[in-house]
């Protein structure tokens, strides 16, 4: 377990929520917490992140999709601003565990009403940015959406 002290709890964030995110709990939960900025989010007190070389696995539902390397912030920016850091502590904990073990599922990008849209993977994107300082990662994209996603998002 990492040994670090928590920074001061940001204004407007309860100590209970802050500690729940820092310590982690992988049990099912229907709670969702909204952070204003990534700096308002607590550090991880449960895991170390020994590598930035992550093994990306394609989710079973995305078999046959094309992998495209996408800028994480531009992918997150496809969501409404108030939803980007709206996180579930149980999902957050599982994503951190997977990243600490050196792997995660690729996020999934699609197109809705002609615009690139993050279909699945908000927790993974935020965790990769916060704990691994990654800027780009592979995304699974349905073949019919590849051109639109490439045209609208920063890709690598």
Short mmCIF file of C-alpha atoms in Angstrom, two decimals:
data_model
loop_
_atom_site.label_atom_id
_atom_site.label_comp_id
_atom_site.label_asym_id
_atom_site.label_seq_id
_atom_site.Cartn_x
_atom_site.Cartn_y
_atom_site.Cartn_z
CA UNK A 1 0.00 0.00 0.00
CA UNK A 2 1.40 3.44 -0.87
CA UNK A 3 2.46 5.57 2.04
CA UNK A 4 1.40 9.13 1.52
CA UNK A 5 -0.59 11.72 3.34
CA UNK A 6 -3.75 13.22 1.99
CA UNK A 7 -3.70 16.81 0.86
CA UNK A 8 -6.32 19.07 2.42
CA UNK A 9 -9.85 18.16 1.39
CA UNK A 10 -11.02 20.66 -1.26
CA UNK A 11 -13.82 23.06 -0.37
CA UNK A 12 -17.22 21.58 -1.12
CA UNK A 13 -16.05 17.93 -0.90
CA UNK A 14 -16.97 15.95 2.20
CA UNK A 15 -14.23 14.07 4.06
CA UNK A 16 -16.34 10.89 3.82
CA UNK A 17 -16.47 11.02 0.01
CA UNK A 18 -12.82 12.02 -0.23
CA UNK A 19 -11.64 9.10 1.93
CA UNK A 20 -13.93 6.65 0.14
CA UNK A 21 -12.20 7.51 -3.12
CA UNK A 22 -8.69 7.53 -1.63
CA UNK A 23 -8.94 4.18 0.16
CA UNK A 24 -11.08 2.37 -2.38
CA UNK A 25 -13.90 -0.08 -2.03
CA UNK A 26 -14.68 -2.52 -4.83
CA UNK A 27 -18.11 -3.51 -3.59
CA UNK A 28 -21.15 -2.63 -5.68
CA UNK A 29 -22.42 0.84 -5.05
CA UNK A 30 -24.99 3.11 -6.60
CA UNK A 31 -23.33 6.23 -5.21
CA UNK A 32 -21.90 8.79 -7.61
CA UNK A 33 -19.73 11.76 -6.66
CA UNK A 34 -19.01 14.79 -8.79
CA UNK A 35 -15.60 16.44 -8.53
CA UNK A 36 -15.01 19.92 -9.97
CA UNK A 37 -11.43 19.32 -11.11
CA UNK A 38 -8.98 16.45 -11.18
CA UNK A 39 -6.98 18.25 -8.48
CA UNK A 40 -10.03 17.95 -6.19
CA UNK A 41 -9.80 14.16 -6.44
CA UNK A 42 -7.83 12.36 -3.73
CA UNK A 43 -4.64 10.42 -4.38
CA UNK A 44 -4.81 6.64 -4.35
CA UNK A 45 -3.98 5.23 -0.92
CA UNK A 46 -4.52 1.62 -1.93
CA UNK A 47 -2.29 0.90 -4.94
CA UNK A 48 1.05 1.70 -6.51
CA UNK A 49 1.30 2.21 -10.26
CA UNK A 50 4.64 0.63 -11.16
CA UNK A 51 4.40 1.12 -14.91
CA UNK A 52 2.94 3.35 -17.56
CA UNK A 53 3.19 0.47 -20.05
CA UNK A 54 -0.36 -0.77 -19.77
CA UNK A 55 -1.68 -3.86 -21.53
CA UNK A 56 -4.88 -2.70 -23.19
CA UNK A 57 -7.53 -5.37 -23.68
CA UNK A 58 -10.50 -4.95 -25.99
CA UNK A 59 -13.79 -5.41 -24.11
CA UNK A 60 -15.67 -8.52 -25.27
CA UNK A 61 -18.54 -6.39 -26.58
CA UNK A 62 -16.11 -4.52 -28.85
CA UNK A 63 -14.74 -7.49 -30.83
CA UNK A 64 -14.30 -6.48 -34.47
CA UNK A 65 -13.94 -2.79 -33.64
CA UNK A 66 -10.90 -0.85 -34.84
CA UNK A 67 -8.35 0.40 -32.31
CA UNK A 68 -7.50 4.09 -32.60
CA UNK A 69 -5.08 5.96 -30.35
CA UNK A 70 -6.91 9.03 -29.05
CA UNK A 71 -5.91 11.96 -26.85
CA UNK A 72 -7.51 11.23 -23.47
CA UNK A 73 -8.55 14.81 -22.74
CA UNK A 74 -10.21 15.24 -26.14
CA UNK A 75 -12.11 11.97 -25.57
CA UNK A 76 -13.25 13.13 -22.13
CA UNK A 77 -14.24 16.50 -23.62
CA UNK A 78 -16.93 14.76 -25.72
CA UNK A 79 -18.95 14.54 -22.51
CA UNK A 80 -20.84 17.45 -20.92
CA UNK A 81 -18.48 19.25 -18.48
CA UNK A 82 -20.53 18.36 -15.39
CA UNK A 83 -20.37 14.63 -16.27
CA UNK A 84 -16.61 14.26 -16.88
CA UNK A 85 -15.66 13.81 -13.22
CA UNK A 86 -18.95 12.29 -12.04
CA UNK A 87 -17.60 9.01 -10.68
CA UNK A 88 -18.75 5.87 -8.91
CA UNK A 89 -16.38 4.80 -6.09
CA UNK A 90 -16.78 1.05 -6.76
CA UNK A 91 -15.98 1.44 -10.48
CA UNK A 92 -13.15 3.83 -9.61
CA UNK A 93 -11.65 1.28 -7.24
CA UNK A 94 -11.79 -1.56 -9.81
CA UNK A 95 -10.14 0.60 -12.48
CA UNK A 96 -7.34 1.59 -10.10
CA UNK A 97 -6.79 -2.07 -9.17
CA UNK A 98 -6.56 -3.08 -12.85
CA UNK A 99 -4.13 -0.25 -13.67
CA UNK A 100 -1.96 -1.17 -10.68
CA UNK A 101 -1.80 -4.71 -12.12
CA UNK A 102 -0.63 -3.27 -15.45
CA UNK A 103 -3.73 -3.62 -17.62
CA UNK A 104 -7.14 -2.17 -18.43
CA UNK A 105 -9.91 -2.47 -21.00
CA UNK A 106 -9.82 0.05 -23.82
CA UNK A 107 -12.37 2.83 -23.61
CA UNK A 108 -15.04 2.75 -26.31
CA UNK A 109 -15.71 5.73 -28.59
CA UNK A 110 -18.71 6.03 -30.89
CA UNK A 111 -20.71 8.69 -32.70
CA UNK A 112 -24.06 10.12 -31.62
CA UNK A 113 -25.98 12.57 -33.80
CA UNK A 114 -22.89 13.02 -35.98
CA UNK A 115 -20.53 13.85 -33.12
CA UNK A 116 -17.81 11.72 -31.54
CA UNK A 117 -19.04 10.53 -28.16
CA UNK A 118 -17.47 8.54 -25.36
CA UNK A 119 -19.59 5.40 -25.08
CA UNK A 120 -17.78 3.73 -22.18
CA UNK A 121 -14.60 4.35 -20.19
CA UNK A 122 -14.82 7.63 -18.26
CA UNK A 123 -13.36 6.09 -15.08
CA UNK A 124 -10.48 4.51 -17.03
CA UNK A 125 -9.66 7.75 -18.84
CA UNK A 126 -9.63 9.83 -15.65
CA UNK A 127 -7.52 7.23 -13.79
CA UNK A 128 -4.99 6.98 -16.64
CA UNK A 129 -4.64 10.76 -16.68
CA UNK A 130 -4.46 11.16 -12.88
CA UNK A 131 -2.30 8.22 -11.81
CA UNK A 132 -0.24 7.41 -14.91
CA UNK A 133 -0.09 10.89 -16.49
CA UNK A 134 -0.94 9.33 -19.85
CA UNK A 135 -2.00 11.60 -22.68
CA UNK A 136 -3.03 9.00 -25.28
CA UNK A 137 -4.51 5.50 -25.18
CA UNK A 138 -6.10 3.06 -27.61
CA UNK A 139 -9.89 3.19 -27.96
CA UNK A 140 -12.20 0.64 -29.51
CA UNK A 141 -14.24 2.29 -32.28
CA UNK A 142 -17.00 0.67 -34.39
CA UNK A 143 -15.85 0.45 -38.01
CA UNK A 144 -18.67 2.72 -39.25
CA UNK A 145 -17.51 5.50 -36.87
CA UNK A 146 -13.76 5.43 -37.51
CA UNK A 147 -13.66 8.28 -40.04
CA UNK A 148 -15.84 10.60 -37.93
CA UNK A 149 -13.83 9.93 -34.78
CA UNK A 150 -10.52 10.54 -36.60
CA UNK A 151 -11.87 13.77 -38.10
CA UNK A 152 -13.23 15.16 -34.83
CA UNK A 153 -10.72 14.10 -32.18
CA UNK A 154 -6.99 14.49 -31.63
CA UNK A 155 -5.47 11.12 -32.50
CA UNK A 156 -1.96 9.78 -32.29
#
